[in-house]
N, CA, C and O atoms as a DFTB+ gen file, in Angstrom:
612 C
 N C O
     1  1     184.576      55.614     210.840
     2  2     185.790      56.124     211.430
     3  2     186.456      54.993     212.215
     4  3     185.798      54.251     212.944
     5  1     187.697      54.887     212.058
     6  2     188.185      53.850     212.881
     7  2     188.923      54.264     214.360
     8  3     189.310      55.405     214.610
     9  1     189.018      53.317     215.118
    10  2     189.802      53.787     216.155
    11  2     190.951      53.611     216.274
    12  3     191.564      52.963     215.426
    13  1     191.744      54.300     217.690
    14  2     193.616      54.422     217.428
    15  2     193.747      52.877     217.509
    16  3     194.464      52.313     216.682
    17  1     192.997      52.055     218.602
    18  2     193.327      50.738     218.488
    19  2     193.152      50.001     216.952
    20  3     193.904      49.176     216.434
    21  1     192.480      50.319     216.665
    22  2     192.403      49.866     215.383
    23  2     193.454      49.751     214.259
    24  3     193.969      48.842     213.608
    25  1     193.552      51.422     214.352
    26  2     194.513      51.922     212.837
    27  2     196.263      51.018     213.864
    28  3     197.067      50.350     213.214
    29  1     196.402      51.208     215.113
    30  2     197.519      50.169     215.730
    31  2     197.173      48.993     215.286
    32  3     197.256      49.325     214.104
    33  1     196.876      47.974     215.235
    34  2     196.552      46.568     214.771
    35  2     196.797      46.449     213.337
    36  3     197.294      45.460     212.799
    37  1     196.287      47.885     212.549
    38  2     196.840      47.609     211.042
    39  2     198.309      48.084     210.861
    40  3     199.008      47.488     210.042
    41  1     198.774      49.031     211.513
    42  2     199.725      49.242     211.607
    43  2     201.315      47.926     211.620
    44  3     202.351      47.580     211.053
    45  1     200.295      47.665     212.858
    46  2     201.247      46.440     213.114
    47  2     201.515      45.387     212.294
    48  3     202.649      44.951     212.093
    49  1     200.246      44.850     211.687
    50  2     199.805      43.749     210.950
    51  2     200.725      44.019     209.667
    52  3     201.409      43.087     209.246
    53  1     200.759      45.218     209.057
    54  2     201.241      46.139     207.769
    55  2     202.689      45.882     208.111
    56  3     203.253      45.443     207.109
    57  1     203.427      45.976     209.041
    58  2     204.659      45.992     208.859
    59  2     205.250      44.447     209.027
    60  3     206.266      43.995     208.500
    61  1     204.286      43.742     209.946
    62  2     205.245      42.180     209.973
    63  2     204.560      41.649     208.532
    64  3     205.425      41.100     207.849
    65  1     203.551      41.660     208.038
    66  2     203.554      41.013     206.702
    67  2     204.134      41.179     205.842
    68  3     204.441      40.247     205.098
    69  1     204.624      42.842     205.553
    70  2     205.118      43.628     204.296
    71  2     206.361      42.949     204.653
    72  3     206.932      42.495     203.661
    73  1     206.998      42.725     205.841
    74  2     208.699      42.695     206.309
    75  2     208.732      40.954     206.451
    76  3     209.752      40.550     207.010
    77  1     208.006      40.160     206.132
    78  2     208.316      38.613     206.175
    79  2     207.870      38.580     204.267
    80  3     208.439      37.799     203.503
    81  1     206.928      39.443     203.859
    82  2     206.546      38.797     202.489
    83  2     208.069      39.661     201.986
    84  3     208.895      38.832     201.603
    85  1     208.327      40.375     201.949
    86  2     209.919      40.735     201.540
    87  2     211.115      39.885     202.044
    88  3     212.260      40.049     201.623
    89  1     210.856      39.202     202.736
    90  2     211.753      37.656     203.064
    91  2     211.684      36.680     202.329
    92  3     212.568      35.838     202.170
    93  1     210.600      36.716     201.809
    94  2     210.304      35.380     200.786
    95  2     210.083      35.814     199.094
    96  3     209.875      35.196     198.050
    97  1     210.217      36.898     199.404
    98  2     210.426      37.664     197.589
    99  2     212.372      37.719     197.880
   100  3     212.990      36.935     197.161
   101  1     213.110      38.464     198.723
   102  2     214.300      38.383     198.384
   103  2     215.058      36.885     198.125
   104  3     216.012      36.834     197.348
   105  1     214.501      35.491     198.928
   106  2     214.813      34.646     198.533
   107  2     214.225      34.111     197.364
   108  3     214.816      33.152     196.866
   109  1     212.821      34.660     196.616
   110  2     213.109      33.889     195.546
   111  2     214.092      34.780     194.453
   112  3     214.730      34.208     193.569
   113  1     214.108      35.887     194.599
   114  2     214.958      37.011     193.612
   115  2     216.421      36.153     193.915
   116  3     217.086      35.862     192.921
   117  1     216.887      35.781     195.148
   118  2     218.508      35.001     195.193
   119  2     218.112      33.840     194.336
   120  3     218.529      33.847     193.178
   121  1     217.478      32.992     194.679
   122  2     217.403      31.716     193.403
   123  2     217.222      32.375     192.089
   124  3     217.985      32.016     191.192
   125  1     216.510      33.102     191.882
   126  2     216.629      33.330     190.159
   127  2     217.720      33.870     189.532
   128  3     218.073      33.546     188.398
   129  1     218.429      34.921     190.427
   130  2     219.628      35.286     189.899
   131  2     220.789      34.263     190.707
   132  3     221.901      34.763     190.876
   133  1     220.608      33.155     191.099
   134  2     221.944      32.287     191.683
   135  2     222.556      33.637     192.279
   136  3     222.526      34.864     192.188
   137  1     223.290      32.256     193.140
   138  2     223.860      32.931     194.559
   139  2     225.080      31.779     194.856
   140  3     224.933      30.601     194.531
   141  1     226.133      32.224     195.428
   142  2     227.391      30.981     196.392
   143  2     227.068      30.705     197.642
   144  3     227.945      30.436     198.463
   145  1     225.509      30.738     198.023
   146  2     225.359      30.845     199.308
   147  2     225.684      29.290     199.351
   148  3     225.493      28.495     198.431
   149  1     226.210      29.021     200.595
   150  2     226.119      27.291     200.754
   151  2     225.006      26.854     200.704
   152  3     225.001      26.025     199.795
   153  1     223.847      26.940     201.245
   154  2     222.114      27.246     201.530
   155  2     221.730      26.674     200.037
   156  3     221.925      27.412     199.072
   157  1     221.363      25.791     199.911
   158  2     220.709      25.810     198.431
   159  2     219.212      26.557     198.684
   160  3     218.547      26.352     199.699
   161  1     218.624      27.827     197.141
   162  2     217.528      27.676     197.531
   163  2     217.217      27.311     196.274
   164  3     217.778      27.606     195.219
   165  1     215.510      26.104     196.645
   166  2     215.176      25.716     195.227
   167  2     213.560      26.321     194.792
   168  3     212.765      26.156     195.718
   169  1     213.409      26.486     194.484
   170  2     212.030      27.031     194.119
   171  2     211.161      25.832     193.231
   172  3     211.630      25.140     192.328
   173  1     209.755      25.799     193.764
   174  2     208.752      25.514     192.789
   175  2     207.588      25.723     192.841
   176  3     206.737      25.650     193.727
   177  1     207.602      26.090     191.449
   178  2     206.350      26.829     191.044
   179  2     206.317      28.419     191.928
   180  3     205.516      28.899     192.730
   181  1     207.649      28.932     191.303
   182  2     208.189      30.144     192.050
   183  2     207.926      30.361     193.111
   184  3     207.645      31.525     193.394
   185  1     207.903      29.193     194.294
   186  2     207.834      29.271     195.676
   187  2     208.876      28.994     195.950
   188  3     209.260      27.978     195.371
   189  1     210.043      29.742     197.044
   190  2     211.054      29.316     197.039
   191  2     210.930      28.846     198.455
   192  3     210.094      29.250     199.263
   193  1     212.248      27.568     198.752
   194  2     211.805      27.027     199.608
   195  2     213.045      26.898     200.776
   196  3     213.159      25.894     201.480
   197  1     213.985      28.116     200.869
   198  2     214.773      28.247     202.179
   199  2     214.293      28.485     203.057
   200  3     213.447      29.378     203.107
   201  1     214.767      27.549     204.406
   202  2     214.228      27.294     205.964
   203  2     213.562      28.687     206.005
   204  3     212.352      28.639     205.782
   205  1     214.103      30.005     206.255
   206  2     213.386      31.121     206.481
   207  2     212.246      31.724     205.403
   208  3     211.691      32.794     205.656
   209  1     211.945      30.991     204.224
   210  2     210.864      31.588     203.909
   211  2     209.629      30.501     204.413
   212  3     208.515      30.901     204.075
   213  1     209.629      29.355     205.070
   214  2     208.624      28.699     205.856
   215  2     208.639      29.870     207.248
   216  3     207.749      30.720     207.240
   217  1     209.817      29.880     208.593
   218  2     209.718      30.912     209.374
   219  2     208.529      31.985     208.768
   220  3     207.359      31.771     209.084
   221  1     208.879      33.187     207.854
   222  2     208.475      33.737     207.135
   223  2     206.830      33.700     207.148
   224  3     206.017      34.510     207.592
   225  1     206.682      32.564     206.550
   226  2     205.325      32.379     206.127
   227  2     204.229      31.798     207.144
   228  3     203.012      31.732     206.968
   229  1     204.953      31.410     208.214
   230  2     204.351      30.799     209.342
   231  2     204.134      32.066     210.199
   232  3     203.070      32.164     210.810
   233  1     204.944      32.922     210.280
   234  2     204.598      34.692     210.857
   235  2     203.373      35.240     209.999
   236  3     202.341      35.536     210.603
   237  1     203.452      35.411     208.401
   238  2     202.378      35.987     207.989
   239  2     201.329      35.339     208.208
   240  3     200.415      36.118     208.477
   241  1     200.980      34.162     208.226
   242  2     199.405      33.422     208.222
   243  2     199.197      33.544     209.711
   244  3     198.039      33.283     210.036
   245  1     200.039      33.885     210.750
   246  2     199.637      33.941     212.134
   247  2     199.218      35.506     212.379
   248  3     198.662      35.967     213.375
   249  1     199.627      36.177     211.227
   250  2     199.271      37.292     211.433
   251  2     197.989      37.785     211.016
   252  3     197.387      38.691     211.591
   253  1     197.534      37.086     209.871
   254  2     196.275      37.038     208.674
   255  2     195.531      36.204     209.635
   256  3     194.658      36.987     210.009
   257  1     195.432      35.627     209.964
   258  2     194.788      34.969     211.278
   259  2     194.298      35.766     212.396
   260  3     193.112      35.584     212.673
   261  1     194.896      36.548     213.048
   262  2     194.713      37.543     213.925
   263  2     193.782      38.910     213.506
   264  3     192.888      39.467     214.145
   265  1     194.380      39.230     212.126
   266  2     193.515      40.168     211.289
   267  2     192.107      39.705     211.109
   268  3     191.193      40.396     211.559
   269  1     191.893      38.720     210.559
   270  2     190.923      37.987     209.946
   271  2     189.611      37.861     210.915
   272  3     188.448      38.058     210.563
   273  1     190.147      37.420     212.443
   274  2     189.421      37.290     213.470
   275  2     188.784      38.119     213.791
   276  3     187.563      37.982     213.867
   277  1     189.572      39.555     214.164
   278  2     189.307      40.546     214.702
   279  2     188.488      41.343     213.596
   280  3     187.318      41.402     213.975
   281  1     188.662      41.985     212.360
   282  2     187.712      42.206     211.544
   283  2     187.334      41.252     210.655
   284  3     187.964      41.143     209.603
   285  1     186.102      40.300     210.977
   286  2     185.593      39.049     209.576
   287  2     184.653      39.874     209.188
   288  3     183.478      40.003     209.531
   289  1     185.874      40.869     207.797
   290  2     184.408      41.078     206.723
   291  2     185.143      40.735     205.746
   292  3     186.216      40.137     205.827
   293  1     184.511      41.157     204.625
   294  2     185.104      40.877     202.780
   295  2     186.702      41.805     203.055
   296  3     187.866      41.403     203.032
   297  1     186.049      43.330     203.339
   298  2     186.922      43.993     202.984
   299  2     188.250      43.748     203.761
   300  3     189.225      44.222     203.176
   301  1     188.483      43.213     204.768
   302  2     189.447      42.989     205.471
   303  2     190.068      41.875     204.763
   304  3     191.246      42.054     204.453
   305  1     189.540      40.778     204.443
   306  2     189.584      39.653     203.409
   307  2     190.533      40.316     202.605
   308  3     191.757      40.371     202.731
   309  1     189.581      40.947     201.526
   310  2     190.365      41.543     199.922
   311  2     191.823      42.283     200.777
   312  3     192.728      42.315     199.943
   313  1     192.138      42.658     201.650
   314  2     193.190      43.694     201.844
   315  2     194.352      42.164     202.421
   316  3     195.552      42.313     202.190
   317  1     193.974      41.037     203.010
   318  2     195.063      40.317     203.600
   319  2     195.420      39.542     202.345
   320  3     196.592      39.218     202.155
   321  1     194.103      39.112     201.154
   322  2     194.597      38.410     200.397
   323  2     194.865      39.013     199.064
   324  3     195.573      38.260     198.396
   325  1     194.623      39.841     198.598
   326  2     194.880      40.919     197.889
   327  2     196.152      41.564     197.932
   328  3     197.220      41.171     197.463
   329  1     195.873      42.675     198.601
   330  2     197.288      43.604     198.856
   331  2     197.957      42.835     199.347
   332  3     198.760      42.477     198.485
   333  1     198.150      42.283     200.332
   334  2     199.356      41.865     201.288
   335  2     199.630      39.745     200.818
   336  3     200.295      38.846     201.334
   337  1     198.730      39.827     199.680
   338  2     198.982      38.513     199.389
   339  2     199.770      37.189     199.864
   340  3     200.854      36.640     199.665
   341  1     198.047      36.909     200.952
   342  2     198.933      35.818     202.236
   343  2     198.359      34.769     201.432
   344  3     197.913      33.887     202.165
   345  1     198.184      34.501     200.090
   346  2     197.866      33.132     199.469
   347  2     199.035      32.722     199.368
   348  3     199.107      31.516     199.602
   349  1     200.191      33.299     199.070
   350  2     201.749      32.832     198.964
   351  2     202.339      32.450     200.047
   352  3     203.007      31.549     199.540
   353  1     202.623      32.426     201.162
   354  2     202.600      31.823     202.341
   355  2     201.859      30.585     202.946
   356  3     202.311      29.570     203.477
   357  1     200.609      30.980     202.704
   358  2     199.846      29.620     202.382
   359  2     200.006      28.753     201.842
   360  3     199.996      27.561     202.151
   361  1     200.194      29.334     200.852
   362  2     200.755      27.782     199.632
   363  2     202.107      27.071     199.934
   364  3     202.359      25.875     199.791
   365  1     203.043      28.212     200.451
   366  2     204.498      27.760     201.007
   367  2     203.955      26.746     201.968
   368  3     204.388      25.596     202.041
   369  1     203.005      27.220     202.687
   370  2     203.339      25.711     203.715
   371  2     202.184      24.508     203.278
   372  3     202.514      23.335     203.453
   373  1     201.107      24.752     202.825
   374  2     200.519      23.921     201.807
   375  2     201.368      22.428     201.470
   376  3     201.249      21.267     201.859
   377  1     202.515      23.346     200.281
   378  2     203.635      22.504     199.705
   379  2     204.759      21.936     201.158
   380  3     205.611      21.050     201.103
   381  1     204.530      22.458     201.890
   382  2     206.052      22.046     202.867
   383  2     204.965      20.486     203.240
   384  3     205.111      19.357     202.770
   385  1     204.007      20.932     204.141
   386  2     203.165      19.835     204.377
   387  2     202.645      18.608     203.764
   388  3     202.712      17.444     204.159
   389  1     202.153      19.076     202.795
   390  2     201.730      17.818     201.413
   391  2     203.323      17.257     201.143
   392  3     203.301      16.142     200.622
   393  1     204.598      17.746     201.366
   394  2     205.615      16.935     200.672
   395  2     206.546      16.590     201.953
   396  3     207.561      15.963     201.648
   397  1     206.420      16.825     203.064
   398  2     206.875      16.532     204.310
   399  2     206.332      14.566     204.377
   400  3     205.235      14.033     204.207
   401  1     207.761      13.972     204.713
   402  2     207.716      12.628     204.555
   403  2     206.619      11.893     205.922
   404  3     205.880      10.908     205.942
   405  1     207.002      12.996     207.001
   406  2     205.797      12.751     208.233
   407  2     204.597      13.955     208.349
   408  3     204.773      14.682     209.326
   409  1     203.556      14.249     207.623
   410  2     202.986      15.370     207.553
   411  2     202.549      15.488     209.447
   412  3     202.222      16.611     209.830
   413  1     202.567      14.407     210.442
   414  2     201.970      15.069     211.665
   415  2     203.624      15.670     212.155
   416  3     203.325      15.842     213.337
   417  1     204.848      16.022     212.099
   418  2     205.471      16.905     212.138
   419  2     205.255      17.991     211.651
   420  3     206.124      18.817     211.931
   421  1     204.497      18.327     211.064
   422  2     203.719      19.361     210.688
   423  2     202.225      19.924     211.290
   424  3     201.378      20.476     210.587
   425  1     202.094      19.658     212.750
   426  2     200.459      19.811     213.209
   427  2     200.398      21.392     213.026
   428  3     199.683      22.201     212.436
   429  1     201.559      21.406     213.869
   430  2     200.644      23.349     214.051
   431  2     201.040      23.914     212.829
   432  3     200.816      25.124     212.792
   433  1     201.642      23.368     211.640
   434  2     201.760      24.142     210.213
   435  2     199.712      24.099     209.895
   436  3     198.859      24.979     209.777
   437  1     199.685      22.085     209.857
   438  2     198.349      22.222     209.647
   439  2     197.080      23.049     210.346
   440  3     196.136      23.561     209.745
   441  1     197.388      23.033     212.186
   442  2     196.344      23.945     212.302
   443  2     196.045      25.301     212.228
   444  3     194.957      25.768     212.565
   445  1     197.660      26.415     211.480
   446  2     197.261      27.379     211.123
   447  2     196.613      27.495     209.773
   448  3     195.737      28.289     209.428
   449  1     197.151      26.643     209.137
   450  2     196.458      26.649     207.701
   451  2     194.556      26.408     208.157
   452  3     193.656      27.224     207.955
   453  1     194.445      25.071     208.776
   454  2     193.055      25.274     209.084
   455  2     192.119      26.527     209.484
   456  3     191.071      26.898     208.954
   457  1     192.765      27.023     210.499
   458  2     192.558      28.167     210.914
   459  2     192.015      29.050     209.967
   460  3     190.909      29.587     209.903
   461  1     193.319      29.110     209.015
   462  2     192.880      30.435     208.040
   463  2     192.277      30.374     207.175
   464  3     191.862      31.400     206.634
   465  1     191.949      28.949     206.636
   466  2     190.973      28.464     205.729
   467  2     189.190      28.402     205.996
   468  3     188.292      28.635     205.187
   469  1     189.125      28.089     207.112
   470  2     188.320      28.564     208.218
   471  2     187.658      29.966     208.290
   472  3     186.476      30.188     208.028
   473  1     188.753      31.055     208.753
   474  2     188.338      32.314     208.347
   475  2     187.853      32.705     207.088
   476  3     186.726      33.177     206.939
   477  1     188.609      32.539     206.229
   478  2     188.482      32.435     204.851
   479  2     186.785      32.281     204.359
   480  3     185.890      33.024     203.956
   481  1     186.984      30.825     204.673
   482  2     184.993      30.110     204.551
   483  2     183.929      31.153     205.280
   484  3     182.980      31.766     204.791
   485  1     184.325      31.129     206.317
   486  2     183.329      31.719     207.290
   487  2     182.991      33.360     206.766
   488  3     181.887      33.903     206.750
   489  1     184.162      33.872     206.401
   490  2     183.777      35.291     205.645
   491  2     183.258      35.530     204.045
   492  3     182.700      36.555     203.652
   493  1     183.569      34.358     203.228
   494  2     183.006      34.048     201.837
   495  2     181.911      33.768     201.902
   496  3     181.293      34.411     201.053
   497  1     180.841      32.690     202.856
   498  2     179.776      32.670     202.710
   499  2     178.845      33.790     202.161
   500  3     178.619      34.975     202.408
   501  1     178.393      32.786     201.251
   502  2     177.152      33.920     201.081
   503  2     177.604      34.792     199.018
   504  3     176.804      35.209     198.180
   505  1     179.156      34.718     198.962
   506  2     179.966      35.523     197.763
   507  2     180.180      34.704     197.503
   508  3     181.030      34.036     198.092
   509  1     179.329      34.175     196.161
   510  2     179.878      33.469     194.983
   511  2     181.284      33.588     194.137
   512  3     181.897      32.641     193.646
   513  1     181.713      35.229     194.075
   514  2     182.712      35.460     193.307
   515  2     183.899      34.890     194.221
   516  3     184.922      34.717     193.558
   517  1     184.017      34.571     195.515
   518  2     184.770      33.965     196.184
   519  2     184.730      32.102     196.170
   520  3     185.705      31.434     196.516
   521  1     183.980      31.758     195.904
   522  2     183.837      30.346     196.000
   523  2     185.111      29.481     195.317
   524  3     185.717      28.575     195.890
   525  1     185.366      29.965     193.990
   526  2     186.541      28.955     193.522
   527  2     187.616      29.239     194.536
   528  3     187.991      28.273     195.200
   529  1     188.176      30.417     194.764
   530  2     189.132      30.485     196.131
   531  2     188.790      29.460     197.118
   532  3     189.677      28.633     197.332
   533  1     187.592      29.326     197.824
   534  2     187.663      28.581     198.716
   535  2     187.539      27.245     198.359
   536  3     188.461      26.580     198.832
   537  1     187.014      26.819     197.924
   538  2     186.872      25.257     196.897
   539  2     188.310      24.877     196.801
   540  3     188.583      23.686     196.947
   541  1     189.676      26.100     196.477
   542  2     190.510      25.495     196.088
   543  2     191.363      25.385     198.006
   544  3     192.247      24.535     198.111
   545  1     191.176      25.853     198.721
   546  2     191.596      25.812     199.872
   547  2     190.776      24.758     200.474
   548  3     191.451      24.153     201.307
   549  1     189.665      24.333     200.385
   550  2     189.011      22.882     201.135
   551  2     189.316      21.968     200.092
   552  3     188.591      20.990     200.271
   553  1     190.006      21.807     199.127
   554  2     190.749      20.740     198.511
   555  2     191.943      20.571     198.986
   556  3     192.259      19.387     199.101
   557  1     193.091      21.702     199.455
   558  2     193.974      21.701     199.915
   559  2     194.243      21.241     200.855
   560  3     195.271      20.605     201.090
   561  1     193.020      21.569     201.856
   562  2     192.665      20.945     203.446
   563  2     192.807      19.485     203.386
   564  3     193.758      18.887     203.888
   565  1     191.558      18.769     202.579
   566  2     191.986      17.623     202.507
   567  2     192.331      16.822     201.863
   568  3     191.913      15.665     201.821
   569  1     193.307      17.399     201.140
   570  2     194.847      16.489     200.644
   571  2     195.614      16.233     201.916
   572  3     196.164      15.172     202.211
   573  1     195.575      17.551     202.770
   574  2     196.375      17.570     204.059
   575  2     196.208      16.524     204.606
   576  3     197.089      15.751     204.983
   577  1     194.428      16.335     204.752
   578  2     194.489      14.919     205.955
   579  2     194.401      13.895     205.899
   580  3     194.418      12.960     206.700
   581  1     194.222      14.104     204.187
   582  2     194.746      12.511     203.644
   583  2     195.942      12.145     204.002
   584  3     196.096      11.148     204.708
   585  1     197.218      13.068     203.471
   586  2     198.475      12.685     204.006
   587  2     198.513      12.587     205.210
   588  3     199.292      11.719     205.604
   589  1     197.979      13.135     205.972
   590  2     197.740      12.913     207.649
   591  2     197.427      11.188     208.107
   592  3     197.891      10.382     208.914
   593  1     196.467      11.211     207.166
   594  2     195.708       9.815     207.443
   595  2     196.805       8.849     207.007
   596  3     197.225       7.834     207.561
   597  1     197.174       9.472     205.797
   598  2     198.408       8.039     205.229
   599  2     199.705       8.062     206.089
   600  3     200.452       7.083     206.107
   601  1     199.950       9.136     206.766
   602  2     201.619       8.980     207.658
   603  2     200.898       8.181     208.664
   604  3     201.740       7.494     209.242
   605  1     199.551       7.928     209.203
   606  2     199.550       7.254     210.083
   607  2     199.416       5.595     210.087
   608  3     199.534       4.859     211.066
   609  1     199.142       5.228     208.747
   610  2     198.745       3.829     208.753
   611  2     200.092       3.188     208.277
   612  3     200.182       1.967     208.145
């Protein structure tokens, strides 16, 4: 049985993810059907990449973060990355970071991504059927700090 605090936290969690991942689906739906917005948006690898779907995606992983903490099991897992599919946000800033000309203008992009990659690990242990997921997120990690390492030298 869960408690009111509880079913509040999903509550909450349920509406800023559902209401930022519908920020970053209506902008890629404007790039595919073109738009006169002045705003170019460009997409790749159907990630689209207007200023507000980073905003966007920097809300959901702070939110999957918060979730993640507070219940670290599988099933909480399967429901942030699953249903509410915060791998797409992830990857949005993934790509902003890896192609950002100074990736340490990007710290706190990188330390939420750490963060959630982090959670991620720490709740997969042990589930093989999870491992290529995470394998592909501690590759991601450090591409990050390679580019980290290379903006600095």
């Amino acid at each position: 049985m869960t408690s009111e605090k509880e079913e509040d936290t999903w509550v909450v969690a349920d509406c800023l993810i559902t209401g930022y991942t519908c920020i970053i689906f209506m902008l890629r739906k404007i790039d595919v059907l073109g738009t006169d917005s002045p705003i170019l948006v460009a997409r790749d690898a159907d990630l689209p990449t207007h200023p507000l779907v980073l905003v966007a995606a920097r809300h959901i992983i702070r939110v999957a973060n918060h979730i993640l903490a507070i219940y670290s099991n599988p099933e909480t897992m399967s429901a942030v990355l699953g249903a509410y599919g915060a791998y797409i946000p992830a990857a949005c800033l993934y790509r902003e970071v890896l192609r950002a000309e100074d990736a340490r203008a990007h710290a706190h992009d990188m330390e939420v991504l750490d963060r959630f990659s982090s959670l991620v690990c720490s709740i997969s242990r042990g589930r093989r059927e999870l491992y290529p997921f995470v394998r592909a997120m501690n590759t991601l990690n450090a591409d990050v700090k390679k580019k980290c390492e290379e903006t600095r030298a």
